Short mmCIF file of the C-alpha atoms (twelve columns), coordinates in Angstrom:
data_MODEL
# 
_entry.id   MODEL 
# 
loop_
_atom_site.group_PDB 
_atom_site.id 
_atom_site.type_symbol 
_atom_site.label_atom_id 
_atom_site.label_alt_id 
_atom_site.label_comp_id 
_atom_site.label_asym_id 
_atom_site.label_seq_id 
_atom_site.Cartn_x 
_atom_site.Cartn_y 
_atom_site.Cartn_z 
_atom_site.pdbx_PDB_model_num 
ATOM 1   C CA . MET A 1   -53.345 24.097 23.708 1 
ATOM 2   C CA . GLY A 2   -51.069 22.494 26.262 1 
ATOM 3   C CA . PHE A 3   -48.093 20.208 26.697 1 
ATOM 4   C CA . TYR A 4   -47.265 16.559 27.336 1 
ATOM 5   C CA . PHE A 5   -45.921 15.407 30.710 1 
ATOM 6   C CA . LEU A 6   -44.926 11.752 31.107 1 
ATOM 7   C CA . GLY A 7   -47.051 10.892 28.096 1 
ATOM 8   C CA . THR A 8   -50.146 12.710 29.405 1 
ATOM 9   C CA . PHE A 9   -51.495 15.801 27.709 1 
ATOM 10  C CA . ILE A 10  -51.885 18.727 30.131 1 
ATOM 11  C CA . PRO A 11  -54.088 21.567 28.779 1 
ATOM 12  C CA . TYR A 12  -52.944 25.058 29.743 1 
ATOM 13  C CA . TYR A 13  -56.448 26.164 30.706 1 
ATOM 14  C CA . GLY A 14  -57.068 23.211 33.015 1 
ATOM 15  C CA . LEU A 15  -53.636 23.581 34.603 1 
ATOM 16  C CA . CYS A 16  -54.222 27.271 35.319 1 
ATOM 17  C CA . ILE A 17  -57.634 26.514 36.822 1 
ATOM 18  C CA . VAL A 18  -56.092 23.920 39.163 1 
ATOM 19  C CA . ILE A 19  -53.284 26.302 40.171 1 
ATOM 20  C CA . GLY A 20  -55.823 29.080 40.736 1 
ATOM 21  C CA . ILE A 21  -58.081 26.916 42.909 1 
ATOM 22  C CA . VAL A 22  -55.146 25.682 45.029 1 
ATOM 23  C CA . CYS A 23  -53.755 29.197 45.517 1 
ATOM 24  C CA . ALA A 24  -57.239 30.554 46.297 1 
ATOM 25  C CA . PHE A 25  -57.847 27.860 48.891 1 
ATOM 26  C CA . LEU A 26  -54.479 28.382 50.580 1 
ATOM 27  C CA . LEU A 27  -54.909 32.163 50.698 1 
ATOM 28  C CA . SER A 28  -58.485 32.090 51.984 1 
ATOM 29  C CA . ASN A 29  -57.644 29.329 54.465 1 
ATOM 30  C CA . PHE A 30  -54.822 31.502 55.808 1 
ATOM 31  C CA . LEU A 31  -57.224 34.418 56.318 1 
ATOM 32  C CA . CYS A 32  -59.758 32.050 57.824 1 
ATOM 33  C CA . LYS A 33  -57.306 30.892 60.497 1 
ATOM 34  C CA . LYS A 34  -56.046 34.449 60.990 1 
ATOM 35  C CA . ASN A 35  -59.564 35.554 61.892 1 
ATOM 36  C CA . ASN A 36  -60.387 32.534 64.059 1 
ATOM 37  C CA . LEU A 37  -63.031 31.144 61.705 1 
ATOM 38  C CA . ASP A 38  -63.867 27.443 61.692 1 
ATOM 39  C CA . THR A 39  -61.804 25.749 58.965 1 
ATOM 40  C CA . ASP A 40  -64.198 22.791 58.715 1 
ATOM 41  C CA . ASP A 41  -67.072 25.149 57.934 1 
ATOM 42  C CA . PHE A 42  -64.804 26.934 55.464 1 
ATOM 43  C CA . ILE A 43  -64.085 23.666 53.612 1 
ATOM 44  C CA . ILE A 44  -67.809 22.887 53.431 1 
ATOM 45  C CA . ILE A 45  -68.487 26.320 51.945 1 
ATOM 46  C CA . CYS A 46  -65.660 25.870 49.410 1 
ATOM 47  C CA . ALA A 47  -67.077 22.515 48.293 1 
ATOM 48  C CA . TYR A 48  -70.470 24.089 47.629 1 
ATOM 49  C CA . LEU A 49  -68.925 27.090 45.891 1 
ATOM 50  C CA . PHE A 50  -66.909 24.847 43.581 1 
ATOM 51  C CA . ALA A 51  -69.891 22.656 42.665 1 
ATOM 52  C CA . PHE A 52  -72.391 25.482 42.201 1 
ATOM 53  C CA . GLY A 53  -69.822 27.708 40.524 1 
ATOM 54  C CA . PHE A 54  -68.967 25.011 37.991 1 
ATOM 55  C CA . PHE A 55  -72.661 24.367 37.302 1 
ATOM 56  C CA . GLY A 56  -73.517 28.061 36.998 1 
ATOM 57  C CA . ALA A 57  -70.596 28.807 34.671 1 
ATOM 58  C CA . LYS A 58  -71.598 25.918 32.413 1 
ATOM 59  C CA . VAL A 59  -75.301 26.779 32.348 1 
ATOM 60  C CA . LEU A 60  -74.665 30.428 31.420 1 
ATOM 61  C CA . TYR A 61  -72.235 29.323 28.693 1 
ATOM 62  C CA . ILE A 62  -74.915 27.060 27.233 1 
ATOM 63  C CA . LEU A 63  -77.496 29.857 27.361 1 
ATOM 64  C CA . VAL A 64  -75.315 32.449 25.610 1 
ATOM 65  C CA . SER A 65  -73.895 29.945 23.087 1 
ATOM 66  C CA . LEU A 66  -77.028 27.934 22.384 1 
ATOM 67  C CA . LYS A 67  -77.128 28.701 18.669 1 
ATOM 68  C CA . ASN A 68  -73.501 27.600 18.252 1 
ATOM 69  C CA . ILE A 69  -73.761 24.276 20.094 1 
ATOM 70  C CA . ASP A 70  -74.444 21.094 18.131 1 
ATOM 71  C CA . PHE A 71  -75.949 18.779 20.754 1 
ATOM 72  C CA . LYS A 72  -76.062 15.882 18.270 1 
ATOM 73  C CA . ILE A 73  -72.268 15.826 18.176 1 
ATOM 74  C CA . ILE A 74  -71.974 16.281 21.953 1 
ATOM 75  C CA . PHE A 75  -74.064 13.205 22.735 1 
ATOM 76  C CA . LYS A 76  -72.625 11.146 19.880 1 
ATOM 77  C CA . SER A 77  -69.784 9.756  21.987 1 
ATOM 78  C CA . MET A 78  -68.464 9.857  25.539 1 
ATOM 79  C CA . LYS A 79  -65.303 11.565 24.303 1 
ATOM 80  C CA . ALA A 80  -67.310 14.381 22.718 1 
ATOM 81  C CA . PHE A 81  -69.449 14.714 25.847 1 
ATOM 82  C CA . ASN A 82  -66.380 14.902 28.115 1 
ATOM 83  C CA . ALA A 83  -64.839 17.533 25.847 1 
ATOM 84  C CA . PHE A 84  -68.027 19.597 26.120 1 
ATOM 85  C CA . ILE A 85  -68.184 19.294 29.918 1 
ATOM 86  C CA . ASN A 86  -64.527 20.224 30.358 1 
ATOM 87  C CA . SER A 87  -64.614 23.332 28.152 1 
ATOM 88  C CA . GLY A 88  -66.801 26.375 27.730 1 
ATOM 89  C CA . PHE A 89  -67.553 28.357 30.890 1 
ATOM 90  C CA . VAL A 90  -68.760 31.886 31.623 1 
ATOM 91  C CA . PHE A 91  -67.211 33.439 34.716 1 
ATOM 92  C CA . TYR A 92  -70.261 35.465 35.688 1 
ATOM 93  C CA . GLY A 93  -72.310 32.271 35.659 1 
ATOM 94  C CA . GLY A 94  -69.908 30.810 38.193 1 
ATOM 95  C CA . VAL A 95  -70.314 33.866 40.427 1 
ATOM 96  C CA . ILE A 96  -74.103 33.647 40.255 1 
ATOM 97  C CA . GLY A 97  -73.977 29.914 40.993 1 
ATOM 98  C CA . GLY A 98  -71.709 30.532 43.969 1 
ATOM 99  C CA . ILE A 99  -74.036 33.186 45.364 1 
ATOM 100 C CA . LEU A 100 -76.961 30.773 45.108 1 
ATOM 101 C CA . ALA A 101 -74.968 28.231 47.136 1 
ATOM 102 C CA . PHE A 102 -74.709 30.459 50.217 1 
ATOM 103 C CA . PRO A 103 -78.327 30.247 51.431 1 
ATOM 104 C CA . LEU A 104 -78.278 26.486 50.862 1 
ATOM 105 C CA . VAL A 105 -75.143 26.076 52.984 1 
ATOM 106 C CA . LYS A 106 -76.703 28.222 55.702 1 
ATOM 107 C CA . LYS A 107 -79.918 26.203 55.702 1 
ATOM 108 C CA . ILE A 108 -78.418 22.704 55.516 1 
ATOM 109 C CA . HIS A 109 -75.280 23.126 57.625 1 
ATOM 110 C CA . LYS A 110 -76.370 26.023 59.866 1 
ATOM 111 C CA . ILE A 111 -73.226 27.972 58.981 1 
ATOM 112 C CA . ASP A 112 -73.264 31.758 59.174 1 
ATOM 113 C CA . VAL A 113 -71.738 32.116 55.704 1 
ATOM 114 C CA . LYS A 114 -71.726 35.911 55.968 1 
ATOM 115 C CA . ASN A 115 -68.691 35.684 58.257 1 
ATOM 116 C CA . TYR A 116 -66.671 33.803 55.621 1 
ATOM 117 C CA . ILE A 117 -67.248 36.086 52.629 1 
ATOM 118 C CA . PRO A 118 -64.395 38.522 53.473 1 
ATOM 119 C CA . VAL A 119 -61.844 35.695 53.548 1 
ATOM 120 C CA . ILE A 120 -63.234 34.052 50.396 1 
ATOM 121 C CA . VAL A 121 -63.226 37.156 48.153 1 
ATOM 122 C CA . PRO A 122 -59.404 37.598 47.940 1 
ATOM 123 C CA . GLY A 123 -59.033 33.919 47.055 1 
ATOM 124 C CA . LEU A 124 -61.798 34.201 44.472 1 
ATOM 125 C CA . CYS A 125 -59.891 37.031 42.796 1 
ATOM 126 C CA . ILE A 126 -56.714 34.953 42.606 1 
ATOM 127 C CA . ALA A 127 -58.567 31.949 41.126 1 
ATOM 128 C CA . HIS A 128 -60.304 34.300 38.692 1 
ATOM 129 C CA . ALA A 129 -57.004 35.816 37.553 1 
ATOM 130 C CA . PHE A 130 -55.371 32.415 36.994 1 
ATOM 131 C CA . GLY A 131 -58.437 31.382 35.010 1 
ATOM 132 C CA . ARG A 132 -57.938 34.365 32.724 1 
ATOM 133 C CA . ILE A 133 -54.287 33.432 32.262 1 
ATOM 134 C CA . GLY A 134 -55.540 30.023 31.170 1 
ATOM 135 C CA . CYS A 135 -57.886 31.716 28.702 1 
ATOM 136 C CA . SER A 136 -54.970 33.706 27.334 1 
ATOM 137 C CA . LEU A 137 -52.828 30.616 26.819 1 
ATOM 138 C CA . ALA A 138 -55.676 28.642 25.224 1 
ATOM 139 C CA . GLY A 139 -56.997 31.455 23.043 1 
ATOM 140 C CA . CYS A 140 -60.585 31.477 24.277 1 
ATOM 141 C CA . CYS A 141 -62.177 34.854 25.120 1 
ATOM 142 C CA . HIS A 142 -59.574 36.397 22.792 1 
ATOM 143 C CA . GLY A 143 -59.354 40.067 21.888 1 
ATOM 144 C CA . LYS A 144 -59.967 41.893 18.636 1 
ATOM 145 C CA . ILE A 145 -57.390 42.163 15.875 1 
ATOM 146 C CA . THR A 146 -55.131 45.107 16.644 1 
ATOM 147 C CA . THR A 147 -52.411 47.133 14.960 1 
ATOM 148 C CA . GLY A 148 -51.131 48.493 18.269 1 
ATOM 149 C CA . HIS A 149 -47.920 47.610 20.078 1 
ATOM 150 C CA . LEU A 150 -49.769 45.645 22.775 1 
ATOM 151 C CA . TYR A 151 -50.856 42.308 21.364 1 
ATOM 152 C CA . PHE A 152 -50.858 38.514 21.697 1 
ATOM 153 C CA . ARG A 153 -50.285 36.243 18.700 1 
ATOM 154 C CA . TYR A 154 -51.351 32.601 18.425 1 
ATOM 155 C CA . SER A 155 -49.968 29.999 16.055 1 
ATOM 156 C CA . HIS A 156 -51.771 26.786 17.077 1 
ATOM 157 C CA . SER A 157 -54.927 27.882 18.884 1 
ATOM 158 C CA . LEU A 158 -58.192 26.054 18.208 1 
ATOM 159 C CA . ALA A 159 -60.242 28.944 19.609 1 
ATOM 160 C CA . ALA A 160 -58.537 32.131 18.420 1 
ATOM 161 C CA . PRO A 161 -57.405 33.338 14.981 1 
ATOM 162 C CA . ASN A 162 -53.812 32.319 14.352 1 
ATOM 163 C CA . ASN A 163 -50.900 34.381 13.030 1 
ATOM 164 C CA . VAL A 164 -52.593 37.744 13.632 1 
ATOM 165 C CA . ASN A 165 -52.085 40.316 16.372 1 
ATOM 166 C CA . LEU A 166 -54.903 40.228 18.936 1 
ATOM 167 C CA . PHE A 167 -55.539 42.672 21.760 1 
ATOM 168 C CA . PRO A 168 -54.480 40.841 24.980 1 
ATOM 169 C CA . VAL A 169 -57.804 41.321 26.734 1 
ATOM 170 C CA . GLN A 170 -57.424 38.185 28.902 1 
ATOM 171 C CA . GLY A 171 -53.975 39.190 30.131 1 
ATOM 172 C CA . ILE A 172 -55.094 42.708 30.986 1 
ATOM 173 C CA . GLU A 173 -58.091 41.355 32.895 1 
ATOM 174 C CA . ALA A 174 -55.861 38.916 34.798 1 
ATOM 175 C CA . PHE A 175 -53.477 41.733 35.768 1 
ATOM 176 C CA . PHE A 176 -56.196 43.994 37.141 1 
ATOM 177 C CA . VAL A 177 -58.043 41.167 38.901 1 
ATOM 178 C CA . PHE A 178 -54.772 40.256 40.623 1 
ATOM 179 C CA . LEU A 179 -54.576 43.878 41.811 1 
ATOM 180 C CA . ILE A 180 -58.159 43.722 43.078 1 
ATOM 181 C CA . GLY A 181 -57.361 40.478 44.899 1 
ATOM 182 C CA . ILE A 182 -54.223 41.923 46.501 1 
ATOM 183 C CA . SER A 183 -56.191 45.006 47.586 1 
ATOM 184 C CA . CYS A 184 -58.920 42.846 49.130 1 
ATOM 185 C CA . PHE A 185 -56.299 40.731 50.909 1 
ATOM 186 C CA . ILE A 186 -54.666 43.828 52.421 1 
ATOM 187 C CA . ILE A 187 -58.054 45.206 53.511 1 
ATOM 188 C CA . VAL A 188 -58.948 41.970 55.322 1 
ATOM 189 C CA . GLN A 189 -55.425 41.444 56.678 1 
ATOM 190 C CA . LYS A 190 -55.217 45.011 58.028 1 
ATOM 191 C CA . LYS A 191 -58.851 44.824 59.221 1 
ATOM 192 C CA . ILE A 192 -59.774 47.978 57.326 1 
ATOM 193 C CA . LYS A 193 -63.503 48.621 57.566 1 
ATOM 194 C CA . LEU A 194 -64.264 48.363 53.876 1 
ATOM 195 C CA . ASN A 195 -66.644 45.791 52.426 1 
ATOM 196 C CA . VAL A 196 -64.410 43.710 50.128 1 
ATOM 197 C CA . LEU A 197 -67.332 41.978 48.442 1 
ATOM 198 C CA . TYR A 198 -68.787 45.289 47.313 1 
ATOM 199 C CA . LEU A 199 -65.330 46.512 46.312 1 
ATOM 200 C CA . TYR A 200 -64.815 43.440 44.155 1 
ATOM 201 C CA . ILE A 201 -68.230 43.739 42.498 1 
ATOM 202 C CA . LEU A 202 -67.714 47.467 41.833 1 
ATOM 203 C CA . SER A 203 -64.165 47.147 40.500 1 
ATOM 204 C CA . TYR A 204 -64.724 44.091 38.363 1 
ATOM 205 C CA . SER A 205 -68.041 45.300 36.918 1 
ATOM 206 C CA . ILE A 206 -66.343 48.468 35.635 1 
ATOM 207 C CA . LEU A 207 -63.324 46.541 34.358 1 
ATOM 208 C CA . ARG A 208 -65.382 43.874 32.593 1 
ATOM 209 C CA . PHE A 209 -67.776 46.382 31.016 1 
ATOM 210 C CA . ILE A 210 -64.847 48.241 29.422 1 
ATOM 211 C CA . LEU A 211 -62.884 45.173 28.331 1 
ATOM 212 C CA . GLU A 212 -65.909 43.647 26.608 1 
ATOM 213 C CA . PHE A 213 -65.525 46.301 23.869 1 
ATOM 214 C CA . TYR A 214 -62.135 44.795 23.036 1 
ATOM 215 C CA . ARG A 215 -63.263 41.154 22.913 1 
ATOM 216 C CA . GLY A 216 -63.055 39.519 19.508 1 
ATOM 217 C CA . ASP A 217 -64.848 36.210 20.087 1 
ATOM 218 C CA . SER A 218 -68.433 36.015 18.875 1 
ATOM 219 C CA . ALA A 219 -70.052 33.358 21.119 1 
ATOM 220 C CA . ARG A 220 -70.879 35.624 24.054 1 
ATOM 221 C CA . GLY A 221 -74.545 36.475 23.737 1 
ATOM 222 C CA . SER A 222 -75.853 40.026 23.352 1 
ATOM 223 C CA . LEU A 223 -78.861 42.240 23.927 1 
ATOM 224 C CA . LEU A 224 -79.372 45.810 22.683 1 
ATOM 225 C CA . MET A 225 -75.767 46.046 21.428 1 
ATOM 226 C CA . LEU A 226 -74.397 44.985 24.810 1 
ATOM 227 C CA . SER A 227 -72.880 41.602 25.606 1 
ATOM 228 C CA . THR A 228 -74.339 39.366 28.298 1 
ATOM 229 C CA . SER A 229 -71.386 40.166 30.545 1 
ATOM 230 C CA . GLN A 230 -71.880 43.913 30.102 1 
ATOM 231 C CA . ILE A 231 -75.530 43.585 31.108 1 
ATOM 232 C CA . ILE A 232 -74.526 41.621 34.212 1 
ATOM 233 C CA . SER A 233 -71.828 44.243 34.921 1 
ATOM 234 C CA . ILE A 234 -74.453 46.983 34.840 1 
ATOM 235 C CA . ALA A 235 -76.592 44.953 37.240 1 
ATOM 236 C CA . GLY A 236 -73.563 44.637 39.547 1 
ATOM 237 C CA . LEU A 237 -72.968 48.392 39.468 1 
ATOM 238 C CA . ILE A 238 -76.618 49.091 40.228 1 
ATOM 239 C CA . PHE A 239 -76.445 46.667 43.162 1 
ATOM 240 C CA . VAL A 240 -73.441 48.487 44.639 1 
ATOM 241 C CA . ILE A 241 -75.006 51.914 44.070 1 
ATOM 242 C CA . ILE A 242 -78.212 50.837 45.814 1 
ATOM 243 C CA . ASN A 243 -76.184 49.500 48.743 1 
ATOM 244 C CA . ARG A 244 -73.509 52.209 48.691 1 
ATOM 245 C CA . ASN A 245 -74.100 53.023 52.354 1 
ATOM 246 C CA . LYS A 246 -72.629 49.594 53.186 1 
ATOM 247 C CA . MET A 247 -69.468 50.122 51.126 1 
ATOM 248 C CA . LEU A 248 -67.466 51.756 53.913 1 
ATOM 249 C CA . THR A 249 -68.748 49.443 56.600 1 
ATOM 250 C CA . THR A 250 -68.738 45.715 57.127 1 
ATOM 251 C CA . ASN A 251 -71.496 43.234 57.812 1 
ATOM 252 C CA . PHE A 252 -69.043 40.552 58.842 1 
ATOM 253 C CA . LYS A 253 -68.127 39.536 62.348 1 
ATOM 254 C CA . ILE A 254 -64.373 39.776 62.007 1 
ATOM 255 C CA . ASP A 255 -62.850 41.023 65.225 1 
ATOM 256 C CA . TYR A 256 -61.369 44.386 64.243 1 
ATOM 257 C CA . ASN A 257 -60.145 45.018 67.781 1 
ATOM 258 C CA . ARG A 258 -57.610 42.198 67.851 1 
# 
């Protein structure tokens, strides 16, 4: 789903991703300068995060959707291959890929990436929320059929059922992730001693675990009646619980005395 601009088709999902990335970069770059962090190092980190995040999101999508992917069709033509590369991502895979990029950046470029995480997290939330808006407009990751007053209806979606009322799970996730992002921004801006990375993991893990019960799409992967994302959410919660003593402190070298 999308629209034509000057004869070129612009997909809603891709447009929202671009808007999200631009807004995330501008926000995090602002915080970076505000806290006297090197912007060149910040750009290097962003480049790695984008590349590894894209790769991780695609790999996890392939793993959870393996039985539904016809690789013969994908490699039949360049058009089919490009369509496959440009669609189908799992957000948690992008997060995992991004995390794996940090030690590589530290080793290759000798950048203390730990200092940049607080300024990156608010931007990540904003990009995440715009991505979910894109999902909502395209129909992917759609909700279950509902008879309630809160719903989203599609008429021309290739991913979601059309002409039925669906629970707006993507929109709700976008709304709450925006709130998480705003909260993280305020915490960093006001130099409140609260670990925004742990706050994001805690908040989003709970949110995602609950919302997964309202998802209506089938290609998500599951184990023991839980979706792949719910299992990863549980792992995120366990991580925060194990490191709960660090929640109200910070490991980052932001000058809180300025």
